[in-house]
Amino acid sequence: SGQLPVKMEILDMGKLLQQTLADMNVQIAQSSCTMKLAIPKTPMPVMADGLRLYRVFQNLLQNALRYSLEGSRIYLTLTEEAGRVVVRMKNTSSVELESTKDFTERFVRGDESRTDGGSGLGLSIAKSFTQACGGNLTVETDADLFTVTVSFQKAAELS
């Protein structure tokens, strides 16, 4: 509705990702998927709402764990590109994905025949939270490769 309150602060994207991964350790361990991480120790400061971004990455990880091909890998990388802090999550979907579908639209699901109770709102909410914090969230599909990119302008420094 455009009324999303945010508490903007400078935070380290790497630490936020590590915290999210630590909090989801049980789910990750119970999954058949292997996490492949490339998160540098160098601070990657961004201006954002830490709680909202935590929820974004929690949702993205839950989706990857739930909908990845059994026994496959989930890649999570953090880089700096042209003054932006960029997080990419890539996984191989358990079903072939439609290249024309906008997965960030409300009520859109990757597999319409699923009966797991998913509403199709997760990526739409993640995109809204990211945009409310001043960032961008995009989804790309190539056959069954699913890539989500979250990017923010790099902040000057951590306080």
Short mmCIF file of C-alpha atoms in Angstrom, two decimals:
data_model
loop_
_atom_site.label_atom_id
_atom_site.label_comp_id
_atom_site.label_asym_id
_atom_site.label_seq_id
_atom_site.Cartn_x
_atom_site.Cartn_y
_atom_site.Cartn_z
CA SER A 1 0.00 0.00 0.00
CA GLY A 2 3.04 2.28 -0.05
CA GLN A 3 2.88 2.78 3.72
CA LEU A 4 5.76 0.52 4.75
CA PRO A 5 7.66 2.08 7.67
CA VAL A 6 11.42 1.63 7.47
CA LYS A 7 14.18 2.34 9.95
CA MET A 8 17.17 3.24 7.82
CA GLU A 9 20.66 2.65 9.18
CA ILE A 10 24.09 1.82 7.86
CA LEU A 11 24.67 -1.91 8.09
CA ASP A 12 27.15 -4.47 6.80
CA MET A 13 25.49 -6.65 4.17
CA GLY A 14 27.96 -9.50 4.79
CA LYS A 15 27.15 -9.63 8.50
CA LEU A 16 23.42 -9.52 7.74
CA LEU A 17 23.77 -12.47 5.36
CA GLN A 18 25.88 -14.43 7.86
CA GLN A 19 23.30 -13.78 10.60
CA THR A 20 20.45 -14.93 8.36
CA LEU A 21 22.37 -18.10 7.42
CA ALA A 22 23.18 -18.81 11.08
CA ASP A 23 19.54 -18.38 12.11
CA MET A 24 18.46 -20.77 9.33
CA ASN A 25 21.20 -23.32 10.03
CA VAL A 26 18.75 -26.09 11.01
CA GLN A 27 16.67 -25.67 7.84
CA ILE A 28 19.84 -25.61 5.73
CA ALA A 29 21.24 -28.73 7.45
CA GLN A 30 17.95 -30.61 6.97
CA SER A 31 17.87 -29.78 3.26
CA SER A 32 19.35 -32.06 0.63
CA CYS A 33 20.93 -28.99 -0.97
CA THR A 34 24.48 -27.75 -0.44
CA MET A 35 25.11 -24.06 0.20
CA LYS A 36 28.04 -22.55 -1.72
CA LEU A 37 28.93 -19.19 -0.15
CA ALA A 38 31.17 -16.38 -1.35
CA ILE A 39 30.75 -13.69 1.32
CA PRO A 40 33.89 -11.59 1.84
CA LYS A 41 34.92 -10.51 5.32
CA THR A 42 35.50 -6.98 3.99
CA PRO A 43 32.66 -4.72 5.19
CA MET A 44 30.00 -4.03 2.56
CA PRO A 45 28.06 -1.10 4.01
CA VAL A 46 24.60 -0.17 2.80
CA MET A 47 21.89 2.18 4.04
CA ALA A 48 18.80 0.06 4.68
CA ASP A 49 16.39 -1.29 7.29
CA GLY A 50 18.17 -4.32 8.77
CA LEU A 51 14.99 -6.06 9.92
CA ARG A 52 13.32 -5.70 6.52
CA LEU A 53 16.42 -6.94 4.67
CA TYR A 54 16.77 -9.86 7.07
CA ARG A 55 13.22 -10.87 6.12
CA VAL A 56 14.07 -10.53 2.42
CA PHE A 57 17.06 -12.88 2.66
CA GLN A 58 15.19 -15.26 4.96
CA ASN A 59 12.44 -15.51 2.33
CA LEU A 60 14.91 -15.97 -0.53
CA LEU A 61 16.76 -18.73 1.34
CA GLN A 62 13.52 -20.48 2.32
CA ASN A 63 12.39 -20.43 -1.33
CA ALA A 64 15.73 -21.79 -2.54
CA LEU A 65 15.70 -24.57 0.05
CA ARG A 66 12.09 -25.48 -0.70
CA TYR A 67 12.08 -25.33 -4.50
CA SER A 68 15.61 -26.39 -5.51
CA LEU A 69 16.27 -29.62 -7.32
CA GLU A 70 16.90 -32.39 -4.79
CA GLY A 71 20.63 -32.71 -4.02
CA SER A 72 21.63 -29.57 -5.94
CA ARG A 73 23.63 -26.51 -4.89
CA ILE A 74 22.49 -23.04 -3.86
CA TYR A 75 25.02 -20.30 -4.60
CA LEU A 76 25.03 -17.13 -2.49
CA THR A 77 27.52 -14.42 -3.44
CA LEU A 78 28.21 -10.92 -2.19
CA THR A 79 30.19 -8.56 -4.42
CA GLU A 80 30.77 -4.89 -5.10
CA GLU A 81 29.99 -3.85 -8.66
CA ALA A 82 30.21 -0.27 -9.93
CA GLY A 83 29.66 1.25 -6.48
CA ARG A 84 26.82 -1.10 -5.60
CA VAL A 85 26.67 -3.93 -3.07
CA VAL A 86 25.24 -6.93 -4.92
CA VAL A 87 23.85 -10.16 -3.46
CA ARG A 88 23.08 -12.99 -5.89
CA MET A 89 21.39 -16.25 -5.06
CA LYS A 90 21.30 -18.94 -7.75
CA ASN A 91 19.68 -22.34 -7.63
CA THR A 92 18.42 -25.02 -9.95
CA SER A 93 14.66 -25.30 -9.69
CA SER A 94 13.01 -28.68 -9.23
CA VAL A 95 10.66 -27.74 -12.10
CA GLU A 96 11.27 -26.05 -15.44
CA LEU A 97 10.54 -22.33 -15.15
CA GLU A 98 8.65 -20.16 -17.62
CA SER A 99 10.98 -17.47 -18.94
CA THR A 100 8.09 -15.03 -19.49
CA LYS A 101 6.71 -15.22 -15.94
CA ASP A 102 7.35 -12.29 -13.54
CA PHE A 103 7.99 -14.07 -10.26
CA THR A 104 7.92 -10.78 -8.33
CA GLU A 105 4.27 -10.13 -9.20
CA ARG A 106 1.73 -10.85 -6.49
CA PHE A 107 0.25 -14.37 -6.40
CA VAL A 108 2.64 -15.71 -9.06
CA ARG A 109 4.01 -19.18 -8.34
CA GLY A 110 6.72 -21.09 -10.18
CA ASP A 111 4.67 -24.27 -10.31
CA GLU A 112 0.92 -23.71 -10.48
CA SER A 113 0.25 -27.35 -9.56
CA ARG A 114 1.98 -27.03 -6.16
CA THR A 115 -0.13 -27.77 -3.13
CA ASP A 116 2.34 -26.67 -0.44
CA GLY A 117 0.23 -23.73 0.65
CA GLY A 118 2.51 -21.05 -0.80
CA SER A 119 0.55 -17.94 -1.70
CA GLY A 120 2.83 -16.54 -4.38
CA LEU A 121 3.43 -13.41 -2.31
CA GLY A 122 6.95 -14.08 -0.99
CA LEU A 123 8.98 -12.59 -3.83
CA SER A 124 6.52 -9.72 -4.25
CA ILE A 125 6.93 -8.83 -0.57
CA ALA A 126 10.71 -9.26 -0.78
CA LYS A 127 10.80 -6.86 -3.74
CA SER A 128 8.59 -4.34 -1.90
CA PHE A 129 10.79 -4.49 1.23
CA THR A 130 13.94 -4.08 -0.86
CA GLN A 131 12.53 -1.11 -2.76
CA ALA A 132 11.27 0.51 0.46
CA CYS A 133 14.89 0.40 1.67
CA GLY A 134 16.16 2.00 -1.55
CA GLY A 135 17.44 -1.15 -3.23
CA ASN A 136 16.60 -3.24 -6.27
CA LEU A 137 15.48 -6.88 -6.48
CA THR A 138 15.39 -8.68 -9.81
CA VAL A 139 14.67 -12.25 -10.81
CA GLU A 140 16.09 -13.97 -13.88
CA THR A 141 15.29 -17.44 -15.14
CA ASP A 142 17.10 -19.51 -17.74
CA ALA A 143 15.37 -22.88 -18.19
CA ASP A 144 15.56 -24.22 -14.61
CA LEU A 145 18.26 -21.81 -13.34
CA PHE A 146 16.70 -19.29 -10.95
CA THR A 147 18.72 -16.19 -10.03
CA VAL A 148 17.68 -13.44 -7.61
CA THR A 149 19.80 -10.28 -7.43
CA VAL A 150 19.49 -7.74 -4.62
CA SER A 151 21.55 -4.57 -4.94
CA PHE A 152 22.06 -1.35 -3.02
CA GLN A 153 24.21 1.70 -3.46
CA LYS A 154 27.32 1.20 -1.32
CA ALA A 155 27.23 3.44 1.76
CA ALA A 156 30.21 5.61 2.71
CA GLU A 157 31.16 3.73 5.88
CA LEU A 158 29.97 1.74 8.85
CA SER A 159 29.52 3.67 12.07
#
